[in-house]
mmCIF file of C-alpha atoms and ligand atoms in Angstrom:
data_model
loop_
_atom_site.group_PDB
_atom_site.id
_atom_site.type_symbol
_atom_site.label_atom_id
_atom_site.label_comp_id
_atom_site.label_asym_id
_atom_site.label_seq_id
_atom_site.Cartn_x
_atom_site.Cartn_y
_atom_site.Cartn_z
ATOM 1 C CA MET A 333 51.576 -108.100 -186.071
ATOM 2 C CA LYS A 334 47.945 -109.065 -186.443
ATOM 3 C CA ILE A 335 45.537 -107.983 -189.174
ATOM 4 C CA HIS A 336 41.760 -108.098 -189.591
ATOM 5 C CA GLU A 337 39.814 -110.902 -191.223
ATOM 6 C CA HIS A 338 38.809 -108.729 -194.196
ATOM 7 C CA GLN A 339 42.465 -107.827 -194.784
ATOM 8 C CA ALA A 340 43.612 -111.446 -194.618
ATOM 9 C CA LYS A 341 40.871 -112.269 -197.105
ATOM 10 C CA GLU A 342 42.296 -109.658 -199.498
ATOM 11 C CA LEU A 343 45.647 -111.445 -199.364
ATOM 12 C CA PHE A 344 43.948 -114.809 -199.817
ATOM 13 C CA GLN A 345 42.257 -113.531 -202.968
ATOM 14 C CA LYS A 346 45.562 -112.283 -204.315
ATOM 15 C CA TYR A 347 46.786 -115.878 -204.074
ATOM 16 C CA GLY A 348 43.675 -117.393 -205.590
ATOM 17 C CA VAL A 349 42.197 -118.747 -202.369
ATOM 18 C CA PRO A 350 38.411 -118.377 -202.699
ATOM 19 C CA VAL A 351 36.568 -116.344 -200.045
ATOM 20 C CA PRO A 352 32.899 -115.267 -199.808
ATOM 21 C CA ARG A 353 32.018 -112.043 -201.643
ATOM 22 C CA GLY A 354 31.883 -109.105 -199.254
ATOM 23 C CA ARG A 355 33.204 -105.731 -198.141
ATOM 24 C CA VAL A 356 34.028 -103.895 -194.958
ATOM 25 C CA ALA A 357 31.654 -101.231 -193.577
ATOM 26 C CA PHE A 358 32.093 -98.590 -190.882
ATOM 27 C CA THR A 359 28.474 -97.441 -190.582
ATOM 28 C CA VAL A 360 24.989 -98.912 -190.803
ATOM 29 C CA GLU A 361 24.417 -97.065 -194.111
ATOM 30 C CA GLU A 362 27.605 -98.550 -195.571
ATOM 31 C CA ALA A 363 26.585 -102.006 -194.400
ATOM 32 C CA GLN A 364 23.240 -101.579 -196.153
ATOM 33 C CA SER A 365 24.849 -100.492 -199.385
ATOM 34 C CA VAL A 366 27.306 -103.417 -199.295
ATOM 35 C CA ALA A 367 24.377 -105.792 -198.788
ATOM 36 C CA GLN A 368 22.581 -104.153 -201.696
ATOM 37 C CA ASP A 369 25.652 -104.517 -203.949
ATOM 38 C CA LEU A 370 25.957 -108.182 -202.993
ATOM 39 C CA GLY A 371 22.395 -108.601 -204.229
ATOM 40 C CA THR A 372 21.780 -111.713 -202.159
ATOM 41 C CA LEU A 373 20.230 -112.673 -198.825
ATOM 42 C CA PRO A 374 20.970 -113.717 -196.192
ATOM 43 C CA VAL A 375 24.159 -111.801 -195.572
ATOM 44 C CA VAL A 376 26.481 -112.365 -192.655
ATOM 45 C CA ILE A 377 27.676 -109.405 -190.579
ATOM 46 C CA LYS A 378 30.969 -109.962 -188.815
ATOM 47 C CA ALA A 379 32.667 -107.779 -186.208
ATOM 48 C CA GLN A 380 36.222 -106.939 -187.249
ATOM 49 C CA ILE A 381 38.501 -107.090 -184.208
ATOM 50 C CA HIS A 382 41.920 -108.659 -183.688
ATOM 51 C CA ALA A 383 40.524 -111.615 -181.771
ATOM 52 C CA GLY A 384 38.747 -114.859 -182.506
ATOM 53 C CA GLY A 385 35.756 -116.458 -180.858
ATOM 54 C CA ARG A 386 33.467 -113.770 -182.279
ATOM 55 C CA GLY A 387 30.758 -116.192 -183.371
ATOM 56 C CA LYS A 388 30.107 -117.528 -179.874
ATOM 57 C CA ALA A 389 30.207 -114.043 -178.385
ATOM 58 C CA GLY A 390 27.553 -112.583 -180.696
ATOM 59 C CA GLY A 391 29.920 -110.821 -183.109
ATOM 60 C CA VAL A 392 28.883 -112.823 -186.200
ATOM 61 C CA LYS A 393 25.219 -112.705 -187.188
ATOM 62 C CA LEU A 394 22.980 -113.482 -190.113
ATOM 63 C CA ALA A 395 20.656 -110.901 -191.620
ATOM 64 C CA HIS A 396 17.757 -112.355 -193.610
ATOM 65 C CA THR A 397 16.094 -109.163 -194.868
ATOM 66 C CA ALA A 398 17.170 -105.645 -195.817
ATOM 67 C CA GLU A 399 15.715 -104.341 -192.515
ATOM 68 C CA ASP A 400 17.661 -107.022 -190.653
ATOM 69 C CA VAL A 401 20.890 -105.738 -192.194
ATOM 70 C CA ALA A 402 20.406 -102.328 -190.592
ATOM 71 C CA ALA A 403 19.347 -103.785 -187.247
ATOM 72 C CA VAL A 404 22.149 -106.346 -187.041
ATOM 73 C CA ALA A 405 24.860 -103.966 -188.271
ATOM 74 C CA GLY A 406 23.584 -101.376 -185.797
ATOM 75 C CA SER A 407 23.785 -103.829 -182.915
ATOM 76 C CA ILE A 408 27.317 -105.017 -183.725
ATOM 77 C CA LEU A 409 28.888 -101.665 -184.665
ATOM 78 C CA GLY A 410 29.877 -99.870 -181.491
ATOM 79 C CA MET A 411 29.432 -102.890 -179.240
ATOM 80 C CA THR A 412 32.165 -103.981 -176.850
ATOM 81 C CA LEU A 413 32.731 -107.560 -177.838
ATOM 82 C CA VAL A 414 34.034 -109.888 -175.131
ATOM 83 C CA THR A 415 35.341 -113.214 -176.475
ATOM 84 C CA HIS A 416 37.579 -115.822 -174.870
ATOM 85 C CA GLN A 417 40.487 -114.134 -176.661
ATOM 86 C CA THR A 418 39.860 -110.470 -175.780
ATOM 87 C CA GLY A 419 40.146 -110.567 -171.994
ATOM 88 C CA PRO A 420 37.314 -109.313 -169.771
ATOM 89 C CA GLU A 421 37.611 -105.708 -170.996
ATOM 90 C CA GLY A 422 36.615 -106.739 -174.540
ATOM 91 C CA ARG A 423 37.118 -104.773 -177.758
ATOM 92 C CA LEU A 424 35.158 -101.940 -179.253
ATOM 93 C CA VAL A 425 33.830 -102.887 -182.710
ATOM 94 C CA ARG A 426 34.555 -100.098 -185.198
ATOM 95 C CA LYS A 427 33.881 -101.925 -188.440
ATOM 96 C CA VAL A 428 32.075 -104.978 -189.778
ATOM 97 C CA LEU A 429 32.569 -107.278 -192.728
ATOM 98 C CA VAL A 430 29.354 -107.769 -194.677
ATOM 99 C CA GLU A 431 29.459 -110.869 -196.827
ATOM 100 C CA GLU A 432 27.230 -113.309 -198.656
ATOM 101 C CA GLY A 433 25.759 -116.000 -196.431
ATOM 102 C CA LEU A 434 26.706 -119.431 -197.690
ATOM 103 C CA ASP A 435 24.919 -122.732 -197.494
ATOM 104 C CA ILE A 436 27.415 -124.784 -195.553
ATOM 105 C CA ASP A 437 27.783 -128.536 -195.862
ATOM 106 C CA LYS A 438 30.992 -129.070 -193.851
ATOM 107 C CA GLU A 439 33.239 -126.908 -191.635
ATOM 108 C CA LEU A 440 36.911 -127.915 -191.757
ATOM 109 C CA TYR A 441 40.020 -126.498 -190.108
ATOM 110 C CA LEU A 442 43.300 -125.680 -191.866
ATOM 111 C CA SER A 443 46.314 -123.745 -190.623
ATOM 112 C CA LEU A 444 49.989 -123.239 -191.364
ATOM 113 C CA LEU A 445 52.659 -121.932 -189.013
ATOM 114 C CA PRO A 446 56.339 -122.295 -188.152
ATOM 115 C CA ASP A 447 57.039 -125.108 -185.676
ATOM 116 C CA ARG A 448 59.970 -124.126 -183.482
ATOM 117 C CA SER A 449 60.824 -127.571 -182.148
ATOM 118 C CA THR A 450 61.318 -129.090 -185.619
ATOM 119 C CA ALA A 451 62.365 -125.837 -187.369
ATOM 120 C CA LYS A 452 59.830 -126.650 -190.073
ATOM 121 C CA LEU A 453 56.505 -125.308 -191.214
ATOM 122 C CA VAL A 454 53.559 -127.336 -190.026
ATOM 123 C CA PHE A 455 50.160 -127.652 -191.660
ATOM 124 C CA MET A 456 47.360 -128.658 -189.304
ATOM 125 C CA ALA A 457 44.039 -129.840 -190.621
ATOM 126 C CA SER A 458 40.908 -131.258 -189.103
ATOM 127 C CA GLU A 459 37.551 -132.523 -190.219
ATOM 128 C CA ALA A 460 36.108 -131.096 -187.019
ATOM 129 C CA GLY A 461 36.530 -127.409 -187.863
ATOM 130 C CA GLY A 462 34.391 -124.508 -186.710
ATOM 131 C CA MET A 463 33.851 -122.787 -183.430
ATOM 132 C CA ASP A 464 34.859 -125.712 -181.186
ATOM 133 C CA ILE A 465 38.356 -126.361 -182.547
ATOM 134 C CA GLU A 466 40.014 -125.603 -179.184
ATOM 135 C CA GLU A 467 37.961 -128.379 -177.605
ATOM 136 C CA VAL A 468 38.899 -130.773 -180.421
ATOM 137 C CA ALA A 469 42.578 -129.976 -179.860
ATOM 138 C CA SER A 470 42.394 -130.657 -176.131
ATOM 139 C CA LYS A 471 39.985 -133.604 -176.019
ATOM 140 C CA THR A 472 40.458 -135.436 -179.320
ATOM 141 C CA PRO A 473 43.855 -134.378 -180.677
ATOM 142 C CA GLU A 474 43.886 -137.460 -182.933
ATOM 143 C CA LYS A 475 41.322 -135.629 -185.066
ATOM 144 C CA ILE A 476 44.030 -133.147 -186.106
ATOM 145 C CA VAL A 477 46.338 -134.169 -188.949
ATOM 146 C CA LYS A 478 49.795 -132.598 -189.030
ATOM 147 C CA VAL A 479 52.137 -132.378 -191.993
ATOM 148 C CA TYR A 480 55.619 -130.943 -191.529
ATOM 149 C CA VAL A 481 57.326 -129.147 -194.406
ATOM 150 C CA ASP A 482 61.074 -128.634 -194.456
ATOM 151 C CA PRO A 483 61.482 -125.136 -195.930
ATOM 152 C CA LEU A 484 64.633 -126.221 -197.781
ATOM 153 C CA VAL A 485 62.745 -128.984 -199.578
ATOM 154 C CA GLY A 486 59.484 -127.090 -199.914
ATOM 155 C CA LEU A 487 55.920 -128.315 -200.071
ATOM 156 C CA GLN A 488 55.652 -131.564 -202.055
ATOM 157 C CA PRO A 489 52.468 -132.770 -203.771
ATOM 158 C CA PHE A 490 52.276 -135.893 -201.547
ATOM 159 C CA MET A 491 52.158 -133.671 -198.463
ATOM 160 C CA ALA A 492 49.126 -131.774 -199.717
ATOM 161 C CA ARG A 493 47.488 -135.129 -200.555
ATOM 162 C CA LYS A 494 48.171 -136.395 -197.046
ATOM 163 C CA LEU A 495 46.225 -133.413 -195.673
ATOM 164 C CA ALA A 496 43.401 -134.055 -198.120
ATOM 165 C CA TYR A 497 43.152 -137.723 -197.084
ATOM 166 C CA GLY A 498 43.187 -136.660 -193.434
ATOM 167 C CA LEU A 499 40.176 -134.459 -194.165
ATOM 168 C CA ARG A 500 38.514 -137.318 -196.084
ATOM 169 C CA LEU A 501 37.667 -135.006 -198.978
ATOM 170 C CA GLU A 502 35.606 -136.272 -201.853
ATOM 171 C CA PRO A 503 37.281 -136.193 -205.297
ATOM 172 C CA ASP A 504 35.617 -133.006 -206.571
ATOM 173 C CA ILE A 505 36.592 -131.069 -203.423
ATOM 174 C CA LEU A 506 40.055 -132.655 -203.308
ATOM 175 C CA LYS A 507 40.722 -131.111 -206.721
ATOM 176 C CA LEU A 508 39.996 -127.670 -205.299
ATOM 177 C CA PHE A 509 41.880 -128.319 -202.072
ATOM 178 C CA LEU A 510 45.313 -129.306 -203.450
ATOM 179 C CA PRO A 511 46.063 -126.018 -205.275
ATOM 180 C CA MET A 512 44.723 -124.123 -202.249
ATOM 181 C CA VAL A 513 47.305 -125.789 -199.992
ATOM 182 C CA HIS A 514 50.101 -124.775 -202.355
ATOM 183 C CA ALA A 515 48.760 -121.210 -202.557
ATOM 184 C CA LEU A 516 48.638 -120.897 -198.765
ATOM 185 C CA TYR A 517 52.177 -122.200 -198.477
ATOM 186 C CA ARG A 518 53.406 -119.544 -200.940
ATOM 187 C CA LEU A 519 51.392 -116.848 -199.185
ATOM 188 C CA CYS A 520 52.901 -117.780 -195.813
ATOM 189 C CA LEU A 521 56.478 -117.748 -197.112
ATOM 190 C CA ASP A 522 56.139 -114.667 -199.329
ATOM 191 C CA TYR A 523 54.771 -112.605 -196.455
ATOM 192 C CA ASP A 524 56.888 -113.973 -193.572
ATOM 193 C CA ALA A 525 53.666 -114.932 -191.835
ATOM 194 C CA SER A 526 53.825 -116.480 -188.383
ATOM 195 C CA LEU A 527 50.314 -117.883 -188.778
ATOM 196 C CA VAL A 528 47.834 -118.527 -191.549
ATOM 197 C CA GLU A 529 44.607 -119.983 -190.213
ATOM 198 C CA ILE A 530 41.284 -120.821 -191.850
ATOM 199 C CA ASN A 531 38.560 -121.819 -189.432
ATOM 200 C CA PRO A 532 36.231 -122.771 -190.867
ATOM 201 C CA LEU A 533 37.277 -123.805 -194.337
ATOM 202 C CA VAL A 534 33.894 -124.714 -195.765
ATOM 203 C CA VAL A 535 32.493 -127.093 -198.316
ATOM 204 C CA THR A 536 29.225 -125.581 -199.517
ATOM 205 C CA LYS A 537 26.114 -127.445 -200.570
ATOM 206 C CA ASP A 538 26.786 -126.327 -204.145
ATOM 207 C CA ARG A 539 30.206 -128.053 -203.937
ATOM 208 C CA ARG A 540 32.581 -125.121 -203.531
ATOM 209 C CA LEU A 541 35.503 -124.807 -201.138
ATOM 210 C CA LEU A 542 36.038 -121.392 -199.487
ATOM 211 C CA ALA A 543 37.840 -119.748 -196.615
ATOM 212 C CA LEU A 544 34.923 -118.535 -194.511
ATOM 213 C CA ASP A 545 37.186 -117.088 -191.856
ATOM 214 C CA ALA A 546 40.778 -115.910 -192.305
ATOM 215 C CA LYS A 547 43.470 -115.104 -189.823
ATOM 216 C CA MET A 548 47.067 -114.061 -190.452
ATOM 217 C CA ASN A 549 49.852 -112.989 -188.100
ATOM 218 C CA PHE A 550 53.214 -111.647 -189.251
ATOM 219 C CA ASP A 551 56.787 -111.608 -188.027
ATOM 220 C CA ASP A 552 57.370 -107.996 -186.918
ATOM 221 C CA ASN A 553 61.052 -108.236 -187.796
ATOM 222 C CA ALA A 554 60.210 -108.788 -191.458
ATOM 223 C CA LEU A 555 57.563 -106.077 -191.807
ATOM 224 C CA PHE A 556 60.052 -103.685 -193.369
ATOM 225 C CA ARG A 557 59.832 -105.694 -196.561
ATOM 226 C CA HIS A 558 56.031 -105.855 -196.623
ATOM 227 C CA LYS A 559 54.766 -102.302 -196.991
ATOM 228 C CA ASP A 560 51.294 -103.551 -197.949
ATOM 229 C CA VAL A 561 51.009 -105.427 -194.653
ATOM 230 C CA LEU A 562 52.277 -102.435 -192.681
ATOM 231 C CA ALA A 563 49.484 -100.402 -194.256
ATOM 232 C CA TYR A 564 47.033 -102.854 -192.652
ATOM 233 C CA ARG A 565 48.247 -101.969 -189.157
ATOM 234 C CA ASP A 566 45.353 -100.890 -186.929
ATOM 235 C CA LEU A 567 46.597 -98.964 -183.908
ATOM 236 C CA ASP A 568 43.097 -99.035 -182.369
ATOM 237 C CA GLU A 569 43.590 -102.771 -181.852
ATOM 238 C CA GLU A 570 46.937 -102.482 -180.090
ATOM 239 C CA ASP A 571 47.661 -101.667 -176.462
ATOM 240 C CA PRO A 572 48.186 -97.862 -176.333
ATOM 241 C CA LEU A 573 51.268 -98.230 -174.112
ATOM 242 C CA GLU A 574 52.784 -100.759 -176.534
ATOM 243 C CA VAL A 575 52.107 -98.391 -179.443
ATOM 244 C CA GLU A 576 53.826 -95.574 -177.550
ATOM 245 C CA ALA A 577 56.783 -97.842 -176.709
ATOM 246 C CA SER A 578 57.219 -98.910 -180.327
ATOM 247 C CA LYS A 579 57.555 -95.240 -181.316
ATOM 248 C CA HIS A 580 60.650 -95.063 -179.103
ATOM 249 C CA ASN A 581 62.076 -98.418 -180.246
ATOM 250 C CA LEU A 582 61.445 -99.962 -176.848
ATOM 251 C CA ASN A 583 60.613 -103.646 -176.477
ATOM 252 C CA TYR A 584 57.665 -103.276 -174.128
ATOM 253 C CA ILE A 585 54.912 -105.778 -173.480
ATOM 254 C CA LYS A 586 52.113 -104.930 -171.095
ATOM 255 C CA MET A 587 51.176 -107.553 -168.512
ATOM 256 C CA ASP A 588 48.648 -107.844 -165.704
ATOM 257 C CA GLY A 589 50.758 -107.476 -162.522
ATOM 258 C CA ASN A 590 51.574 -104.495 -160.324
ATOM 259 C CA ILE A 591 55.383 -104.301 -160.295
ATOM 260 C CA GLY A 592 56.768 -102.423 -163.278
ATOM 261 C CA ASN A 593 60.278 -103.235 -164.366
ATOM 262 C CA MET A 594 62.894 -101.828 -166.689
ATOM 263 C CA VAL A 595 65.858 -103.966 -167.647
ATOM 264 C CA ASN A 596 68.604 -103.994 -170.259
ATOM 265 C CA GLY A 597 68.744 -107.221 -172.215
ATOM 266 C CA ALA A 598 65.884 -109.633 -172.856
ATOM 267 C CA GLY A 599 67.474 -112.458 -170.843
ATOM 268 C CA LEU A 600 67.973 -110.290 -167.788
ATOM 269 C CA ALA A 601 64.436 -108.982 -168.229
ATOM 270 C CA MET A 602 63.058 -112.520 -168.113
ATOM 271 C CA ALA A 603 65.166 -113.298 -165.024
ATOM 272 C CA THR A 604 63.974 -110.099 -163.374
ATOM 273 C CA MET A 605 60.349 -111.029 -163.975
ATOM 274 C CA ASP A 606 61.095 -114.395 -162.353
ATOM 275 C CA ILE A 607 62.572 -112.620 -159.351
ATOM 276 C CA ILE A 608 59.508 -110.419 -159.013
ATOM 277 C CA LYS A 609 57.314 -113.527 -159.024
ATOM 278 C CA LEU A 610 59.629 -115.316 -156.590
ATOM 279 C CA ALA A 611 59.222 -112.376 -154.242
ATOM 280 C CA GLY A 612 55.474 -112.938 -154.318
ATOM 281 C CA ALA A 613 54.489 -110.128 -156.686
ATOM 282 C CA GLU A 614 53.463 -110.060 -160.366
ATOM 283 C CA PRO A 615 55.293 -108.181 -163.122
ATOM 284 C CA ALA A 616 53.280 -105.405 -164.784
ATOM 285 C CA ASN A 617 55.299 -105.529 -167.969
ATOM 286 C CA PHE A 618 58.282 -106.746 -169.894
ATOM 287 C CA LEU A 619 60.635 -103.934 -170.885
ATOM 288 C CA ASP A 620 64.014 -104.410 -172.479
ATOM 289 C CA VAL A 621 65.602 -101.011 -173.110
ATOM 290 C CA GLY A 622 68.386 -102.693 -175.073
ATOM 291 C CA GLY A 623 72.117 -102.680 -174.751
ATOM 292 C CA GLY A 624 72.854 -99.181 -176.015
ATOM 293 C CA ALA A 625 69.952 -97.252 -174.540
ATOM 294 C CA SER A 626 70.244 -93.470 -174.255
ATOM 295 C CA ALA A 627 69.106 -91.358 -171.287
ATOM 296 C CA GLU A 628 66.133 -90.388 -173.458
ATOM 297 C CA MET A 629 65.098 -94.005 -174.022
ATOM 298 C CA VAL A 630 65.352 -94.717 -170.310
ATOM 299 C CA GLU A 631 63.186 -91.685 -169.672
ATOM 300 C CA ASN A 632 60.554 -92.799 -172.183
ATOM 301 C CA GLY A 633 60.560 -96.335 -170.836
ATOM 302 C CA PHE A 634 60.125 -95.095 -167.306
ATOM 303 C CA ARG A 635 57.277 -92.790 -168.315
ATOM 304 C CA ILE A 636 55.478 -95.647 -170.106
ATOM 305 C CA ILE A 637 55.813 -97.986 -167.113
ATOM 306 C CA LEU A 638 54.429 -95.345 -164.784
ATOM 307 C CA SER A 639 51.451 -94.535 -166.973
ATOM 308 C CA ASP A 640 50.076 -98.016 -166.284
ATOM 309 C CA PRO A 641 47.618 -97.376 -163.410
ATOM 310 C CA ASN A 642 48.163 -100.889 -161.992
ATOM 311 C CA VAL A 643 51.802 -100.209 -161.209
ATOM 312 C CA LYS A 644 52.382 -99.996 -157.436
ATOM 313 C CA GLY A 645 56.165 -100.139 -157.529
ATOM 314 C CA VAL A 646 59.030 -100.276 -160.012
ATOM 315 C CA LEU A 647 62.184 -102.359 -160.159
ATOM 316 C CA ILE A 648 64.952 -101.096 -162.367
ATOM 317 C CA ASN A 649 67.581 -103.744 -162.962
ATOM 318 C CA ILE A 650 70.492 -102.710 -165.144
ATOM 319 C CA PHE A 651 73.793 -104.358 -165.817
ATOM 320 C CA GLY A 652 75.931 -101.499 -167.060
ATOM 321 C CA GLY A 653 77.830 -102.578 -170.133
ATOM 322 C CA ILE A 654 77.301 -100.471 -173.197
ATOM 323 C CA LEU A 655 74.591 -98.622 -171.276
ATOM 324 C CA ARG A 656 76.617 -96.919 -168.545
ATOM 325 C CA CYS A 657 75.187 -96.686 -165.020
ATOM 326 C CA ASP A 658 75.599 -92.896 -164.894
ATOM 327 C CA VAL A 659 73.578 -92.501 -168.127
ATOM 328 C CA LEU A 660 70.871 -94.703 -166.671
ATOM 329 C CA ALA A 661 70.804 -92.788 -163.402
ATOM 330 C CA GLN A 662 70.533 -89.500 -165.288
ATOM 331 C CA GLY A 663 67.616 -90.815 -167.337
ATOM 332 C CA VAL A 664 65.794 -92.075 -164.262
ATOM 333 C CA VAL A 665 66.292 -88.820 -162.362
ATOM 334 C CA GLU A 666 65.137 -86.670 -165.269
ATOM 335 C CA ALA A 667 62.130 -88.861 -165.921
ATOM 336 C CA SER A 668 61.179 -88.905 -162.229
ATOM 337 C CA LYS A 669 61.252 -85.117 -162.112
ATOM 338 C CA LYS A 670 59.170 -84.779 -165.274
ATOM 339 C CA VAL A 671 56.495 -87.376 -164.602
ATOM 340 C CA GLY A 672 56.272 -87.009 -160.831
ATOM 341 C CA VAL A 673 56.729 -90.520 -159.469
ATOM 342 C CA LYS A 674 54.133 -91.529 -156.888
ATOM 343 C CA VAL A 675 55.245 -95.123 -156.327
ATOM 344 C CA PRO A 676 58.436 -96.534 -154.766
ATOM 345 C CA VAL A 677 61.259 -97.214 -157.213
ATOM 346 C CA VAL A 678 63.947 -99.786 -156.433
ATOM 347 C CA ILE A 679 67.109 -99.582 -158.497
ATOM 348 C CA ARG A 680 69.701 -102.285 -158.782
ATOM 349 C CA MET A 681 72.621 -101.548 -161.044
ATOM 350 C CA GLU A 682 76.043 -102.960 -161.544
ATOM 351 C CA GLY A 683 78.829 -102.377 -164.026
ATOM 352 C CA THR A 684 80.451 -99.446 -165.814
ATOM 353 C CA ASN A 685 80.426 -96.203 -163.790
ATOM 354 C CA VAL A 686 78.282 -97.716 -161.068
ATOM 355 C CA GLU A 687 79.713 -95.388 -158.395
ATOM 356 C CA GLN A 688 78.880 -92.229 -160.383
ATOM 357 C CA GLY A 689 75.452 -93.673 -161.054
ATOM 358 C CA ARG A 690 74.685 -94.324 -157.389
ATOM 359 C CA LYS A 691 75.919 -90.844 -156.529
ATOM 360 C CA ILE A 692 73.559 -89.248 -159.055
ATOM 361 C CA LEU A 693 70.638 -91.203 -157.576
ATOM 362 C CA GLN A 694 71.508 -90.414 -153.980
ATOM 363 C CA GLU A 695 72.047 -86.696 -154.632
ATOM 364 C CA SER A 696 68.874 -86.349 -156.690
ATOM 365 C CA GLY A 697 66.735 -85.672 -153.641
ATOM 366 C CA LEU A 698 64.186 -88.127 -155.016
ATOM 367 C CA ASN A 699 62.742 -91.103 -153.229
ATOM 368 C CA LEU A 700 64.717 -93.739 -155.137
ATOM 369 C CA ILE A 701 65.607 -96.921 -153.258
ATOM 370 C CA VAL A 702 69.083 -98.126 -154.202
ATOM 371 C CA ALA A 703 69.523 -101.883 -153.843
ATOM 372 C CA GLN A 704 72.966 -103.358 -153.265
ATOM 373 C CA ASP A 705 72.468 -106.533 -155.268
ATOM 374 C CA LEU A 706 69.804 -108.668 -156.894
ATOM 375 C CA LYS A 707 68.769 -110.423 -153.696
ATOM 376 C CA ASP A 708 68.452 -107.121 -151.897
ATOM 377 C CA ALA A 709 66.409 -105.751 -154.817
ATOM 378 C CA ALA A 710 64.078 -108.758 -154.660
ATOM 379 C CA GLN A 711 63.524 -108.281 -150.938
ATOM 380 C CA LYS A 712 62.825 -104.586 -151.352
ATOM 381 C CA VAL A 713 60.339 -105.289 -154.149
ATOM 382 C CA ALA A 714 58.682 -107.962 -152.012
ATOM 383 C CA ALA A 715 58.182 -105.365 -149.304
ATOM 384 C CA ILE A 716 56.490 -103.025 -151.778
ATOM 385 C CA ALA A 717 54.261 -105.813 -153.043
ATOM 386 C CA LYS A 718 53.199 -106.699 -149.501
ATOM 387 C CA ALA A 719 52.558 -103.112 -148.454
HETATM 388 P P1 ADP B 960 34.996 -116.629 -185.227
HETATM 389 O O1 ADP B 960 36.021 -117.656 -185.557
HETATM 390 O O2 ADP B 960 35.586 -115.359 -184.701
HETATM 391 O O3 ADP B 960 33.925 -117.160 -184.333
HETATM 392 P P2 ADP B 960 33.978 -117.027 -187.950
HETATM 393 O O4 ADP B 960 34.298 -116.155 -189.100
HETATM 394 O O5 ADP B 960 34.679 -118.332 -187.916
HETATM 395 O O6 ADP B 960 34.241 -116.197 -186.600
HETATM 396 O O7 ADP B 960 32.408 -117.234 -187.919
HETATM 397 C C1 ADP B 960 31.755 -118.041 -186.958
HETATM 398 C C2 ADP B 960 30.741 -118.961 -187.600
HETATM 399 O O8 ADP B 960 29.768 -118.195 -188.316
HETATM 400 C C3 ADP B 960 31.333 -119.899 -188.641
HETATM 401 O O9 ADP B 960 31.805 -121.089 -188.043
HETATM 402 C C4 ADP B 960 30.152 -120.153 -189.551
HETATM 403 O O10 ADP B 960 29.365 -121.219 -189.056
HETATM 404 C C5 ADP B 960 29.344 -118.875 -189.479
HETATM 405 N N1 ADP B 960 29.647 -118.011 -190.667
HETATM 406 C C6 ADP B 960 30.626 -117.095 -190.776
HETATM 407 N N2 ADP B 960 30.629 -116.513 -191.993
HETATM 408 C C7 ADP B 960 29.611 -117.073 -192.682
HETATM 409 C C8 ADP B 960 29.094 -116.916 -194.020
HETATM 410 N N3 ADP B 960 29.620 -116.025 -194.885
HETATM 411 N N4 ADP B 960 28.029 -117.677 -194.372
HETATM 412 C C9 ADP B 960 27.479 -118.562 -193.502
HETATM 413 N N5 ADP B 960 27.915 -118.752 -192.255
HETATM 414 C C10 ADP B 960 28.975 -118.032 -191.834
HETATM 415 MG MG1 MG B 961 36.590 -118.715 -187.075
#
């Protein structure tokens, strides 16, 4: 799960990581009153969306006077912000963070995340922080220092110092940096975060060190033990179909293709997406209905797939184990009748009660294409994609 910058900054503050003074605002009037409370100019007005790259896209702006605050807040609130992370459709800005503008001396980069290949946590730091960090990573990766932390051993003081030396911090800033690294490590572990990122981490002209930007992602499987993070969830920022799917405990991820698919088991779902691509089409989604899906879950999954306007055909690929083929067939038939299917649906199923299942499909009177095996299913889907 992702959260907003202003929310991540709340968590940072809880752990003693300094951030600029500021508050979130939903209207121009609120933005003005936050600026007034801050009692300083310039202020910075920052679009709050679940995507980075806001600065370059015009979602982060300075306001030098009280009149500016209203004008800038008015221009950002309600805009559709398109950044390199939002996709071409962009995101509607519903709230802004209004914070004190700081006099920046240096912009650094610091992040912490699990590294799957080493099964450790990795800190990444760079002197070349700010809005061009992606370019630094691709063109001059030697400018990024990495420090791996074995979670069983924990973060050791020498590791934090190694990061500090990599950033070539001066002694006064180094003193502020070391406890910050330890605080971020605790924050990451305590909250089961899958990413903590500060870009930029700034050294100000008056020799302070603050997180000017803040990004945190969380492991969804651990959210049950972080009620405060769950309260940060912003459904406006999530794909509506994914929100709907999560209500029915379906593992659904929306993609850009035109062939919808419903599969039981994540591995088979991945293989099915490969088959769709092999056949020359593009999957419209990932959907694992799980091993023990009920007819109702199948129905909901089917309805969600079909409500994606890009979907031109559907491949249902089920290996009947715990989920019996007759239950699946029933779910598909009921869903088809309720939602009124307008696209071809290819069904490949195998396993428990497969004969009953096929019978239900054939006798349904619906236009459901029954495939004999996986290869047959792939060919039938290819035909739909070409048509
Ligand atoms: P994004 O990463 O989405 O582009 P940031 O929060 O990193 O957004 O802001 C982009 C840039 O705006 C920063 O690199 C920094 O130069 C400037 N900036 C952001 N907040 C402030 C602030 N409070 N004071 C001064 N400059 C700021
Ligand atoms: Mg940033």
